[in-house]
């Protein structure tokens, strides 16, 4: 039986897409055929068509959505373009912060018509490339399972501004497979808190503000929070962050540790955010541990992002830069394991931290064995797209489908519920 080739329609040709997503898809030519590309910029379209051999290019999203020769639409548009429920569930819908909205998306897929080239009904795949990186799936999770006990963990994502062409809010792939003709109710999740009307940034920090459709924006906020009577700028900023960059952090944390027992001490000093997550480690004799989550945006051009876990004799760190400042798919994710060096590892010539004797009579200091496993950003996306292909063409369950996304949203809801209690507000947030 021949292997089917998925015919792709792609929305968005940003520099991030051009440097990371499109090369990964182009390399998988036995899996995907690049059929049509959409973008508002004709220069980007012409450049990408020449580089990646797209059959067609267009500035109209409907040309992609309604294309008769497209099996799968990938949405690489900035995440400030939000969709709610598809009128027919076969084409792209960026994921929503509303649990009710996600449930409507899932219900719509059940009503859809199956693509004649593939068995089964329409499917939705939610992209989170960090969770597919080989160093995370093969090294970090293995090292995490080897710990006798977790004492403490920290998740940090503090990043500086990126060039405007590398929009940090560009979403990962969100895809639907089937037949249909469109989407409805596009929402802009960005809020112009400064009252700017020219799409400028918020002060000196690269926090995008855009002109919004007030009616549609308030419709989305009502869908998320239940009402908007006392909606503060802090609450909106936090929702916007958790719906973009923060969602990838929380998804990675949830796969690593599961759900926390409780969330506490939420701090919002826009554009910086922090919270404490309290866990009971059911895999290790019910020992408790705490994880600190800290995130924000400043004006320093670097990416300080990692998930670090502390055991008694071993520290495991997953470091990542998504998207990488260079705009190249060669940016890295690294798993760094640090542990006390044993005589056996020293005899084998393992890497240490350089501590030791320094001349006659000096005291030998303890040394640290440091092991590093690296995956490129390109490898993470290629692995994600391979799994996406298997999900759409075979009877394979994707770990980042809508059921998984619903669990992410439940974690976000847990965060907002505690923030409401912390602020003395009673509300049913996120649908």
Tab-separated table of C-alpha atoms in Angstrom, residues 69-349:
chain	number	residue	atom	x	y	z
A	69	UNK	CA	-6.800	20.079	-3.728
A	70	UNK	CA	-5.927	20.749	-0.086
A	71	UNK	CA	-6.181	17.950	2.483
A	72	UNK	CA	-4.744	19.837	5.423
A	73	UNK	CA	-4.529	23.507	6.349
A	74	UNK	CA	-1.771	24.670	8.685
A	75	UNK	CA	-2.416	27.918	10.498
A	76	UNK	CA	0.853	29.791	11.009
A	77	UNK	CA	-0.791	33.185	11.389
A	78	UNK	CA	-0.005	35.325	14.449
A	79	UNK	CA	-2.027	34.232	17.432
A	80	UNK	CA	-3.777	37.593	17.717
A	81	UNK	CA	-5.997	36.279	14.924
A	82	UNK	CA	-8.339	34.005	16.822
A	83	UNK	CA	-11.132	31.807	15.527
A	84	UNK	CA	-14.093	30.369	17.274
A	85	UNK	CA	-16.222	27.675	15.680
A	86	UNK	CA	-15.679	26.567	12.065
A	87	UNK	CA	-18.784	26.733	9.891
A	88	UNK	CA	-17.706	23.371	8.550
A	89	UNK	CA	-15.054	21.571	10.575
A	90	UNK	CA	-12.344	20.850	8.057
A	91	UNK	CA	-10.233	23.943	7.979
A	92	UNK	CA	-8.027	25.803	10.451
A	93	UNK	CA	-9.067	27.234	13.781
A	94	UNK	CA	-6.447	28.742	16.088
A	95	UNK	CA	-7.124	27.385	19.535
A	96	UNK	CA	-9.146	29.426	22.001
A	97	UNK	CA	-8.666	30.264	25.673
A	98	UNK	CA	-12.313	29.360	26.260
A	99	UNK	CA	-13.106	25.808	27.336
A	100	UNK	CA	-16.589	26.207	25.863
A	101	UNK	CA	-15.007	27.428	22.630
A	102	UNK	CA	-12.768	24.366	22.446
A	103	UNK	CA	-15.725	22.107	23.137
A	104	UNK	CA	-17.574	23.726	20.229
A	105	UNK	CA	-14.567	23.078	18.000
A	106	UNK	CA	-14.507	19.427	19.058
A	107	UNK	CA	-18.251	19.103	18.522
A	108	UNK	CA	-17.947	20.643	15.069
A	109	UNK	CA	-15.361	18.080	13.997
A	110	UNK	CA	-17.788	15.287	14.873
A	111	UNK	CA	-20.346	16.756	12.471
A	112	UNK	CA	-17.885	17.164	9.625
A	113	UNK	CA	-17.571	15.183	6.425
A	114	UNK	CA	-14.551	12.937	6.050
A	115	UNK	CA	-12.016	13.656	3.351
A	116	UNK	CA	-12.544	11.208	0.504
A	117	UNK	CA	-8.807	10.407	0.409
A	118	UNK	CA	-8.637	9.344	4.053
A	119	UNK	CA	-10.663	7.273	6.460
A	120	UNK	CA	-12.508	8.753	9.407
A	121	UNK	CA	-13.833	12.231	10.035
A	122	UNK	CA	-12.036	15.550	10.388
A	123	UNK	CA	-9.234	15.755	12.933
A	124	UNK	CA	-7.559	18.570	14.838
A	125	UNK	CA	-3.855	18.627	15.697
A	126	UNK	CA	-2.506	21.251	18.108
A	127	UNK	CA	1.151	22.139	17.721
A	128	UNK	CA	3.602	22.403	20.632
A	129	UNK	CA	7.044	21.683	19.192
A	130	UNK	CA	8.847	21.768	22.551
A	131	UNK	CA	6.999	18.627	23.589
A	132	UNK	CA	8.242	16.792	20.478
A	133	UNK	CA	11.926	17.723	20.730
A	134	UNK	CA	14.033	14.531	20.924
A	135	UNK	CA	16.021	15.809	23.899
A	136	UNK	CA	12.755	16.297	25.819
A	137	UNK	CA	11.055	13.022	24.902
A	138	UNK	CA	14.180	10.847	25.021
A	139	UNK	CA	16.456	12.501	27.603
A	140	UNK	CA	14.625	14.884	29.917
A	141	UNK	CA	11.716	12.555	30.658
A	142	UNK	CA	14.081	9.610	31.169
A	143	UNK	CA	16.237	11.582	33.607
A	144	UNK	CA	13.136	12.872	35.375
A	145	UNK	CA	11.873	9.315	35.880
A	146	UNK	CA	15.254	8.340	37.367
A	147	UNK	CA	14.943	10.736	40.315
A	148	UNK	CA	14.160	9.144	43.661
A	149	UNK	CA	12.402	12.318	44.708
A	150	UNK	CA	11.664	15.777	43.332
A	151	UNK	CA	12.423	18.465	45.898
A	152	UNK	CA	11.872	21.606	43.846
A	153	UNK	CA	11.268	22.764	40.276
A	154	UNK	CA	11.392	26.040	38.410
A	155	UNK	CA	9.964	27.068	35.033
A	156	UNK	CA	11.229	30.378	33.662
A	157	UNK	CA	10.500	32.148	30.395
A	158	UNK	CA	11.924	35.664	30.346
A	159	UNK	CA	12.710	36.927	26.871
A	160	UNK	CA	13.750	40.159	25.257
A	161	UNK	CA	12.281	41.719	22.134
A	162	UNK	CA	12.598	39.994	18.801
A	163	UNK	CA	12.740	41.717	15.417
A	164	UNK	CA	9.275	42.623	14.194
A	165	UNK	CA	9.610	39.997	11.473
A	166	UNK	CA	9.995	37.360	14.191
A	167	UNK	CA	6.635	37.893	15.872
A	168	UNK	CA	6.798	36.110	19.238
A	169	UNK	CA	3.044	35.546	19.138
A	170	UNK	CA	3.172	33.427	16.006
A	171	UNK	CA	1.319	30.251	16.831
A	172	UNK	CA	2.419	26.694	16.344
A	173	UNK	CA	0.588	24.515	13.890
A	174	UNK	CA	-3.116	23.966	14.421
A	175	UNK	CA	-4.648	21.777	11.768
A	176	UNK	CA	-7.898	20.187	10.685
A	177	UNK	CA	-8.297	17.400	8.139
A	178	UNK	CA	-11.483	16.878	6.128
A	179	UNK	CA	-13.751	18.723	3.716
A	180	UNK	CA	-15.358	22.088	4.346
A	181	UNK	CA	-15.385	25.714	3.449
A	182	UNK	CA	-14.313	28.045	6.140
A	183	UNK	CA	-14.170	29.520	9.576
A	184	UNK	CA	-16.240	32.072	11.424
A	185	UNK	CA	-15.855	34.771	14.055
A	186	UNK	CA	-12.216	35.876	13.926
A	187	UNK	CA	-11.095	37.572	17.134
A	188	UNK	CA	-8.079	39.715	17.987
A	189	UNK	CA	-6.748	38.761	21.415
A	190	UNK	CA	-4.413	41.752	21.702
A	191	UNK	CA	-5.717	44.758	23.630
A	192	UNK	CA	-4.450	48.290	23.150
A	193	UNK	CA	-4.117	49.185	26.829
A	194	UNK	CA	-2.424	52.515	26.079
A	195	UNK	CA	-5.130	53.756	23.767
A	196	UNK	CA	-2.770	53.767	20.786
A	197	UNK	CA	-4.384	53.679	17.382
A	198	UNK	CA	-1.371	53.032	15.216
A	199	UNK	CA	-0.425	49.478	16.145
A	200	UNK	CA	2.544	50.658	18.185
A	201	UNK	CA	4.242	48.718	20.933
A	202	UNK	CA	3.678	49.151	24.645
A	203	UNK	CA	6.351	51.614	25.782
A	204	UNK	CA	9.912	50.377	25.323
A	205	UNK	CA	8.946	46.715	25.569
A	206	UNK	CA	8.065	44.611	22.564
A	207	UNK	CA	4.508	43.870	23.652
A	208	UNK	CA	2.327	44.124	20.543
A	209	UNK	CA	-0.782	46.294	20.667
A	210	UNK	CA	-3.187	46.351	17.756
A	211	UNK	CA	-6.422	48.009	16.797
A	212	UNK	CA	-9.179	45.626	17.770
A	213	UNK	CA	-12.785	45.013	16.839
A	214	UNK	CA	-14.367	45.999	20.154
A	215	UNK	CA	-17.528	43.958	19.709
A	216	UNK	CA	-15.706	40.770	18.751
A	217	UNK	CA	-13.085	41.260	21.439
A	218	UNK	CA	-15.680	41.632	24.174
A	219	UNK	CA	-17.502	38.600	22.788
A	220	UNK	CA	-14.321	36.581	23.258
A	221	UNK	CA	-13.706	37.945	26.754
A	222	UNK	CA	-17.281	37.122	27.736
A	223	UNK	CA	-16.766	33.607	26.390
A	224	UNK	CA	-13.590	33.284	28.470
A	225	UNK	CA	-14.568	34.957	31.735
A	226	UNK	CA	-18.359	34.778	31.795
A	227	UNK	CA	-18.690	38.582	32.080
A	228	UNK	CA	-16.534	41.655	31.630
A	229	UNK	CA	-17.974	43.911	34.334
A	230	UNK	CA	-14.781	44.192	36.395
A	231	UNK	CA	-12.232	43.040	33.833
A	232	UNK	CA	-8.929	44.705	34.747
A	233	UNK	CA	-5.955	45.432	32.533
A	234	UNK	CA	-3.904	42.943	34.602
A	235	UNK	CA	-6.427	40.185	34.002
A	236	UNK	CA	-6.510	40.894	30.269
A	237	UNK	CA	-2.709	41.025	30.021
A	238	UNK	CA	-2.360	37.747	31.923
A	239	UNK	CA	-4.982	36.081	29.720
A	240	UNK	CA	-3.197	37.309	26.619
A	241	UNK	CA	0.150	35.992	27.866
A	242	UNK	CA	-1.225	32.589	28.883
A	243	UNK	CA	-2.931	32.335	25.502
A	244	UNK	CA	0.328	32.840	23.601
A	245	UNK	CA	3.825	32.232	24.986
A	246	UNK	CA	2.626	30.997	28.355
A	247	UNK	CA	0.514	28.222	26.866
A	248	UNK	CA	3.643	26.424	25.628
A	249	UNK	CA	5.279	26.688	29.055
A	250	UNK	CA	2.240	25.274	30.834
A	251	UNK	CA	1.800	22.472	28.312
A	252	UNK	CA	5.407	21.386	28.846
A	253	UNK	CA	5.001	21.568	32.630
A	254	UNK	CA	1.783	19.556	32.541
A	255	UNK	CA	3.357	16.737	30.501
A	256	UNK	CA	6.289	16.664	32.928
A	257	UNK	CA	4.436	16.843	36.265
A	258	UNK	CA	0.704	16.517	35.616
A	259	UNK	CA	-1.813	18.773	37.349
A	260	UNK	CA	-0.806	20.659	40.490
A	261	UNK	CA	-2.789	20.185	43.681
A	262	UNK	CA	-3.007	23.932	44.072
A	263	UNK	CA	-1.854	27.233	42.605
A	264	UNK	CA	-0.781	30.061	44.921
A	265	UNK	CA	0.854	33.492	45.145
A	266	UNK	CA	0.057	34.738	41.649
A	267	UNK	CA	1.809	38.008	40.869
A	268	UNK	CA	0.997	40.175	37.849
A	269	UNK	CA	3.259	43.132	37.169
A	270	UNK	CA	2.599	43.409	33.451
A	271	UNK	CA	4.575	42.307	31.478
A	272	UNK	CA	5.986	40.041	34.230
A	273	UNK	CA	4.068	37.195	35.834
A	274	UNK	CA	4.774	34.562	38.479
A	275	UNK	CA	2.955	31.824	40.391
A	276	UNK	CA	3.599	28.862	42.689
A	277	UNK	CA	2.400	25.364	41.794
A	278	UNK	CA	2.122	22.792	44.592
A	279	UNK	CA	2.325	19.091	43.685
A	280	UNK	CA	2.036	15.718	45.355
A	281	UNK	CA	4.431	13.387	43.551
A	282	UNK	CA	2.247	10.291	43.169
A	283	UNK	CA	4.997	8.508	41.228
A	284	UNK	CA	7.440	8.805	44.150
A	285	UNK	CA	5.810	7.905	47.469
A	286	UNK	CA	3.470	10.918	47.581
A	287	UNK	CA	6.232	13.402	48.416
A	288	UNK	CA	5.223	17.057	47.974
A	289	UNK	CA	7.184	19.589	45.966
A	290	UNK	CA	6.730	23.132	44.701
A	291	UNK	CA	7.387	24.625	41.272
A	292	UNK	CA	7.884	28.349	40.729
A	293	UNK	CA	6.699	29.724	37.383
A	294	UNK	CA	8.142	33.070	36.329
A	295	UNK	CA	7.769	34.719	32.953
A	296	UNK	CA	7.947	38.085	31.300
A	297	UNK	CA	9.205	40.328	28.533
A	298	UNK	CA	11.904	42.969	28.834
A	299	UNK	CA	14.199	44.970	26.570
A	300	UNK	CA	17.273	42.722	26.860
A	301	UNK	CA	17.770	40.770	23.597
A	302	UNK	CA	18.155	37.255	25.017
A	303	UNK	CA	16.023	34.241	25.875
A	304	UNK	CA	16.229	32.975	29.477
A	305	UNK	CA	13.886	30.000	29.283
A	306	UNK	CA	14.161	26.681	31.043
A	307	UNK	CA	12.433	24.004	33.094
A	308	UNK	CA	14.687	22.817	35.925
A	309	UNK	CA	14.064	19.977	38.377
A	310	UNK	CA	16.082	19.450	41.568
A	311	UNK	CA	16.569	16.005	43.101
A	312	UNK	CA	18.785	15.042	46.030
A	313	UNK	CA	21.855	14.267	43.928
A	314	UNK	CA	20.890	15.379	40.443
A	315	UNK	CA	19.661	18.559	38.756
A	316	UNK	CA	17.945	18.304	35.361
A	317	UNK	CA	17.418	21.370	33.166
A	318	UNK	CA	15.635	21.707	29.844
A	319	UNK	CA	16.761	24.950	28.204
A	320	UNK	CA	15.094	26.275	25.073
A	321	UNK	CA	14.721	29.338	22.887
A	322	UNK	CA	11.482	29.412	20.894
A	323	UNK	CA	11.620	31.201	18.573
A	324	UNK	CA	15.360	31.645	18.513
A	325	UNK	CA	16.532	35.250	18.089
A	326	UNK	CA	18.469	34.484	14.924
A	327	UNK	CA	15.328	33.295	13.181
A	328	UNK	CA	17.163	30.118	12.214
A	329	UNK	CA	15.935	26.598	12.689
A	330	UNK	CA	19.350	25.770	14.139
A	331	UNK	CA	18.508	27.216	17.543
A	332	UNK	CA	18.795	24.637	20.264
A	333	UNK	CA	16.984	22.880	23.058
A	334	UNK	CA	19.349	21.424	25.624
A	335	UNK	CA	18.937	18.938	28.436
A	336	UNK	CA	21.651	19.532	31.029
A	337	UNK	CA	22.149	16.947	33.774
A	338	UNK	CA	24.371	17.880	36.716
A	339	UNK	CA	25.289	15.418	39.451
A	340	UNK	CA	28.119	14.732	41.846
A	341	UNK	CA	31.014	13.090	40.058
A	342	UNK	CA	31.783	9.552	41.217
A	343	UNK	CA	35.169	7.820	40.993
A	344	UNK	CA	33.757	5.669	38.193
A	345	UNK	CA	32.631	8.613	36.076
A	346	UNK	CA	35.936	10.406	36.697
A	347	UNK	CA	37.848	7.354	35.514
A	348	UNK	CA	35.763	7.370	32.339
A	349	UNK	CA	36.824	10.911	31.569
